[in-house]
GROMACS .gro file of C-alpha atoms in nm:
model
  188
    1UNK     CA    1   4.213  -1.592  -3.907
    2UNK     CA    2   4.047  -1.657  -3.609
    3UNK     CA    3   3.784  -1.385  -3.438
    4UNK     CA    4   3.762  -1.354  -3.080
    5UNK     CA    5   3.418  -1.324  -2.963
    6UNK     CA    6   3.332  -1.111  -2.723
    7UNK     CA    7   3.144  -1.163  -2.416
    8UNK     CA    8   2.847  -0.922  -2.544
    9UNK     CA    9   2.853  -1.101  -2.850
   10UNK     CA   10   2.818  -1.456  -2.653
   11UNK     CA   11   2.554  -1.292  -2.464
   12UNK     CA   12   2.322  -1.198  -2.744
   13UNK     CA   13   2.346  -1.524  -2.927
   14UNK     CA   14   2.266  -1.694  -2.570
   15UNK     CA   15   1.952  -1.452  -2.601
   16UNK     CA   16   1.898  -1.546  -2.892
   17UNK     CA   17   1.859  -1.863  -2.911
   18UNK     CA   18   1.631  -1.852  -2.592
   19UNK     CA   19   1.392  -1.633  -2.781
   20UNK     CA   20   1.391  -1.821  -3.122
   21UNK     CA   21   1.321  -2.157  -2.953
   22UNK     CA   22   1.054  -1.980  -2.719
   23UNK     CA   23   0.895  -1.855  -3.058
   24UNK     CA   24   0.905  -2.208  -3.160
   25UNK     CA   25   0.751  -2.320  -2.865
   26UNK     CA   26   0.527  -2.047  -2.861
   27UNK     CA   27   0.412  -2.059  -3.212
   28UNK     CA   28   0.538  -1.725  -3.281
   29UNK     CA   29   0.602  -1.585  -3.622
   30UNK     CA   30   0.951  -1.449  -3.511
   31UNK     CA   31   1.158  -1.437  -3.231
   32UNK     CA   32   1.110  -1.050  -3.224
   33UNK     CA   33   0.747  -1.154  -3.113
   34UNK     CA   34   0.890  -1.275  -2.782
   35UNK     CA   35   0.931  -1.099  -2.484
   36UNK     CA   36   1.101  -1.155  -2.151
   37UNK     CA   37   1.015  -1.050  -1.821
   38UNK     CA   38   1.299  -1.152  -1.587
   39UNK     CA   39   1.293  -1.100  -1.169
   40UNK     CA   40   1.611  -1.114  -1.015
   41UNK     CA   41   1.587  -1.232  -0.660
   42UNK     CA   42   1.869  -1.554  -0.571
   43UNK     CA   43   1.602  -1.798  -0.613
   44UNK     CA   44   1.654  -2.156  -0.483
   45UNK     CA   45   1.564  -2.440  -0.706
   46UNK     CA   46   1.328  -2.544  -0.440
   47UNK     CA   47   1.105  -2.242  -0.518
   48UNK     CA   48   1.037  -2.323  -0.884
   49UNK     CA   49   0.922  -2.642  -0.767
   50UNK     CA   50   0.679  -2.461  -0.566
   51UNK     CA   51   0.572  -2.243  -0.801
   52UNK     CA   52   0.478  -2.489  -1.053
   53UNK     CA   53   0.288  -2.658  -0.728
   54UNK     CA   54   0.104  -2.331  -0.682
   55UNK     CA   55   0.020  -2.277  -1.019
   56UNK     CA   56  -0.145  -2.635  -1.024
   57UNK     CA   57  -0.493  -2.509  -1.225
   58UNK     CA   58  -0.268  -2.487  -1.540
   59UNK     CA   59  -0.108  -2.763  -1.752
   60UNK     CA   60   0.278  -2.764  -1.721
   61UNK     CA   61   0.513  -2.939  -1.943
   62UNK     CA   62   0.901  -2.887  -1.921
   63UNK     CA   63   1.049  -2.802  -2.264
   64UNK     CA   64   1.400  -2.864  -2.354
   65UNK     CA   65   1.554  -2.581  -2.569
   66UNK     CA   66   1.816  -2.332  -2.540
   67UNK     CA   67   1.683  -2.185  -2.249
   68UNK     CA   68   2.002  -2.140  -2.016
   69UNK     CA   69   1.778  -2.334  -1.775
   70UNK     CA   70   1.497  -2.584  -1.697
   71UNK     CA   71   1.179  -2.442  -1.860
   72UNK     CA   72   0.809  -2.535  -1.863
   73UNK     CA   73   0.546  -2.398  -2.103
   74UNK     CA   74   0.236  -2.301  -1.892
   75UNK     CA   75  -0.095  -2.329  -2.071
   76UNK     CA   76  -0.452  -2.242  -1.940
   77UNK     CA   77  -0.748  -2.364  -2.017
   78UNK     CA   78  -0.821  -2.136  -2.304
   79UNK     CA   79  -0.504  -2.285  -2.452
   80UNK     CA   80  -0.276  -1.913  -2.353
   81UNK     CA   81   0.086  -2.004  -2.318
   82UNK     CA   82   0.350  -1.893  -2.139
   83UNK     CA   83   0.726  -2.053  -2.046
   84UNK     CA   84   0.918  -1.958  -1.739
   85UNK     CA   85   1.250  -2.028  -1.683
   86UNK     CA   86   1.459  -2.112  -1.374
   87UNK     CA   87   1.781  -1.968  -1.330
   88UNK     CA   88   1.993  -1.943  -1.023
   89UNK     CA   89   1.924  -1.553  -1.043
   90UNK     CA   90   1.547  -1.597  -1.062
   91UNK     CA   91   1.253  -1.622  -1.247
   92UNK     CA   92   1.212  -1.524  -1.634
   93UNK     CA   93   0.901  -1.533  -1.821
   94UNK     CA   94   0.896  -1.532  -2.187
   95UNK     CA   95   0.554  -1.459  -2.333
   96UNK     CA   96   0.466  -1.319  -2.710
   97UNK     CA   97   0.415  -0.962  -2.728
   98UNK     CA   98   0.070  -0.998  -2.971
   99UNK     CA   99  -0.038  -1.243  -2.771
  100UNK     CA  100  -0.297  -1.058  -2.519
  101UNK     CA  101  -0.492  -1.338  -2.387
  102UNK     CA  102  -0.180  -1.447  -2.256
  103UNK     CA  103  -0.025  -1.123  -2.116
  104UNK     CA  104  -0.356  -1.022  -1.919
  105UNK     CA  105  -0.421  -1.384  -1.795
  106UNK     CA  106  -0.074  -1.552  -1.703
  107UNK     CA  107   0.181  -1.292  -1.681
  108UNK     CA  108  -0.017  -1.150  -1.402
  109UNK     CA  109  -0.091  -1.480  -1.263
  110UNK     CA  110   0.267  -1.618  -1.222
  111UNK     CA  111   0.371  -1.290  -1.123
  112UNK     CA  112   0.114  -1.257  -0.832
  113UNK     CA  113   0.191  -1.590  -0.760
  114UNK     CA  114   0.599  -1.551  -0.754
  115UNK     CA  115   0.526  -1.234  -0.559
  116UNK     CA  116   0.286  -1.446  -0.260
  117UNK     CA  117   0.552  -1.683  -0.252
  118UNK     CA  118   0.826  -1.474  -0.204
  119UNK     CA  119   0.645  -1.266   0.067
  120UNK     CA  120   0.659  -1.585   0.278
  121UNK     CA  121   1.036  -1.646   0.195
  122UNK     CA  122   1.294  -1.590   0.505
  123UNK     CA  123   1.313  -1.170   0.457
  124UNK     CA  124   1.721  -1.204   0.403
  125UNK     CA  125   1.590  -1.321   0.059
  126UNK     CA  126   1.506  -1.014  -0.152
  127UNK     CA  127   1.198  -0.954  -0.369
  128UNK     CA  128   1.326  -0.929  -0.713
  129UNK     CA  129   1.708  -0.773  -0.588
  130UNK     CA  130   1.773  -0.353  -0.620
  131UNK     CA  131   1.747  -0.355  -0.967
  132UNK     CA  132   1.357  -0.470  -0.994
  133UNK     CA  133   1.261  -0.663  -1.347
  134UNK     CA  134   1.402  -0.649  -1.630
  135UNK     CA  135   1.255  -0.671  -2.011
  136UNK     CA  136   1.395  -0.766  -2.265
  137UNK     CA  137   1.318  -0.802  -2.670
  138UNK     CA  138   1.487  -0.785  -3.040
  139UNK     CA  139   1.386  -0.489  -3.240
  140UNK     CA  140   1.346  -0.500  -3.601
  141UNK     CA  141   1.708  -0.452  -3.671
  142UNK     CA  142   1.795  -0.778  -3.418
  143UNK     CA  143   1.968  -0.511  -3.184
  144UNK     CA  144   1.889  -0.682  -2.800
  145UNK     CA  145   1.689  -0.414  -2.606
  146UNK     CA  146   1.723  -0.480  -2.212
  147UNK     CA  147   1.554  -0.207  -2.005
  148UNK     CA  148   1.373  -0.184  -1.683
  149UNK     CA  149   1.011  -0.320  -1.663
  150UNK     CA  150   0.768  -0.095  -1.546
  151UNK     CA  151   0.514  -0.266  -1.310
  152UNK     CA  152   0.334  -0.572  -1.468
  153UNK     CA  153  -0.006  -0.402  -1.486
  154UNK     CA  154   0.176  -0.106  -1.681
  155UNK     CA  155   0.322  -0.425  -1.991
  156UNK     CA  156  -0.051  -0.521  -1.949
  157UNK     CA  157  -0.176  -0.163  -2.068
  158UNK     CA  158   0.127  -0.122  -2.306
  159UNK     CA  159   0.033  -0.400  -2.501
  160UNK     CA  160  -0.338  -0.367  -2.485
  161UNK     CA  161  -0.294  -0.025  -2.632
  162UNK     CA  162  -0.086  -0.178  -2.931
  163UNK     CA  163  -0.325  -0.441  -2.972
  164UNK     CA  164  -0.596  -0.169  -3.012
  165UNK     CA  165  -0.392   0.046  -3.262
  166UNK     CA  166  -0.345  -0.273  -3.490
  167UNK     CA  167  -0.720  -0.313  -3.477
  168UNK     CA  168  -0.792   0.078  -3.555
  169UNK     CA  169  -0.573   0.057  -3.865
  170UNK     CA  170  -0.682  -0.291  -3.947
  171UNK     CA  171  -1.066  -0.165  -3.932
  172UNK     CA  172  -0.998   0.116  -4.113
  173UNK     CA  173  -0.825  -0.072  -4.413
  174UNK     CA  174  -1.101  -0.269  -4.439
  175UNK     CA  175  -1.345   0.035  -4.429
  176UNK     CA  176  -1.177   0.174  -4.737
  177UNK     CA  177  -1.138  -0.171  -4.953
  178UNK     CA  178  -1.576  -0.215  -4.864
  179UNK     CA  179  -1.554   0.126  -4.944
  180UNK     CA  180  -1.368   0.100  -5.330
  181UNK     CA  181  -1.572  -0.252  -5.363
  182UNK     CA  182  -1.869  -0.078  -5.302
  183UNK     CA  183  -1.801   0.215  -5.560
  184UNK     CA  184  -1.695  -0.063  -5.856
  185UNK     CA  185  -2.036  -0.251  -5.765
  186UNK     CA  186  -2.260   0.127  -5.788
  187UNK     CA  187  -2.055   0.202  -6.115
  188UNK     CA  188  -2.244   0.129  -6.453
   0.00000   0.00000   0.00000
């Protein structure tokens, strides 16, 4: 018997694959690790090129993968990585969500960057469409979560606060095991 797939299910395996090879190329655990960040704003090809021109202090590589698009994974000098991705709708970047370095150094900087261009575009060309950004992610249970993304410096805080709640609970663990060693060791 043959299943017709539906266009939702077509889109999430699309997604899918996008985010496992990012995770690949990202050396992410998982592909729930990965997040998007996708502007939609009619880009031309013509202003990825200039983009990647703009953004000439960081080492670019195109990647092939199942991107939907042509991608290149941008790395800094600390060795942070991000990818973007062009599409005819605009610009997507794809980042991992533990990952800090990367989200408070290059998300900002090819966002700023995108931004500057774009300000100098003809004005019939939109910044970023109605809509604004998107974000996008798996959850634990693989369900695709697509929502609107609050302004870049508000991801920024959102994951620095996460980052600091895994260190709390990380520090604290290891309180309690010096803690229990140190008990055994005053025990005759």
């Amino acid at each position: 018997m043959t299943r017709k797939v539906s266009p939702e299910d077509r889109r999430k395996k699309n997604f899918l694959a996008k985010f496992q090879a990012a995770a690949v190329e990202l050396n992410a655990a998982s592909h729930r690790d990965v997040e998007s960040l996708k502007f939609r704003d009619s880009s031309s090809f013509h202003g990825y090129r200039d983009l990647l021109t703009e953004l000439g202090s960081l080492k670019v590589v195109e990647i092939q993968g199942n991107y939907q698009g042509r991608a290149w994974k941008l790395t800094n000098a600390d060795d942070n990585s991000v990818i973007i991705v062009e599409h005819e709708t605009g610009l997507e970047i794809l980042y991992i969500v533990g990952a800090v370095a990367s989200i408070v150094s290059l998300v900002p900087l090819v966002v700023n960057t995108w931004n500057r261009m774009r300000g100098h575009w003809p004005p019939h060309r939109g910044r970023f469409g109605p809509g604004g950004s998107e974000r996008r992610r798996f959850d634990k249970k693989d369900q695709l979560i697509e929502e609107p993304a609050p302004p870049v410096e508000a991801i920024m805080f959102q994951h620095l606060l996460s980052q600091y709640d895994r260190l709390s609970e990380r520090i604290s663990s290891l309180e309690a095991e010096v803690s229990s060693l140190k008990k055994r060791i005053d025990s005759p």
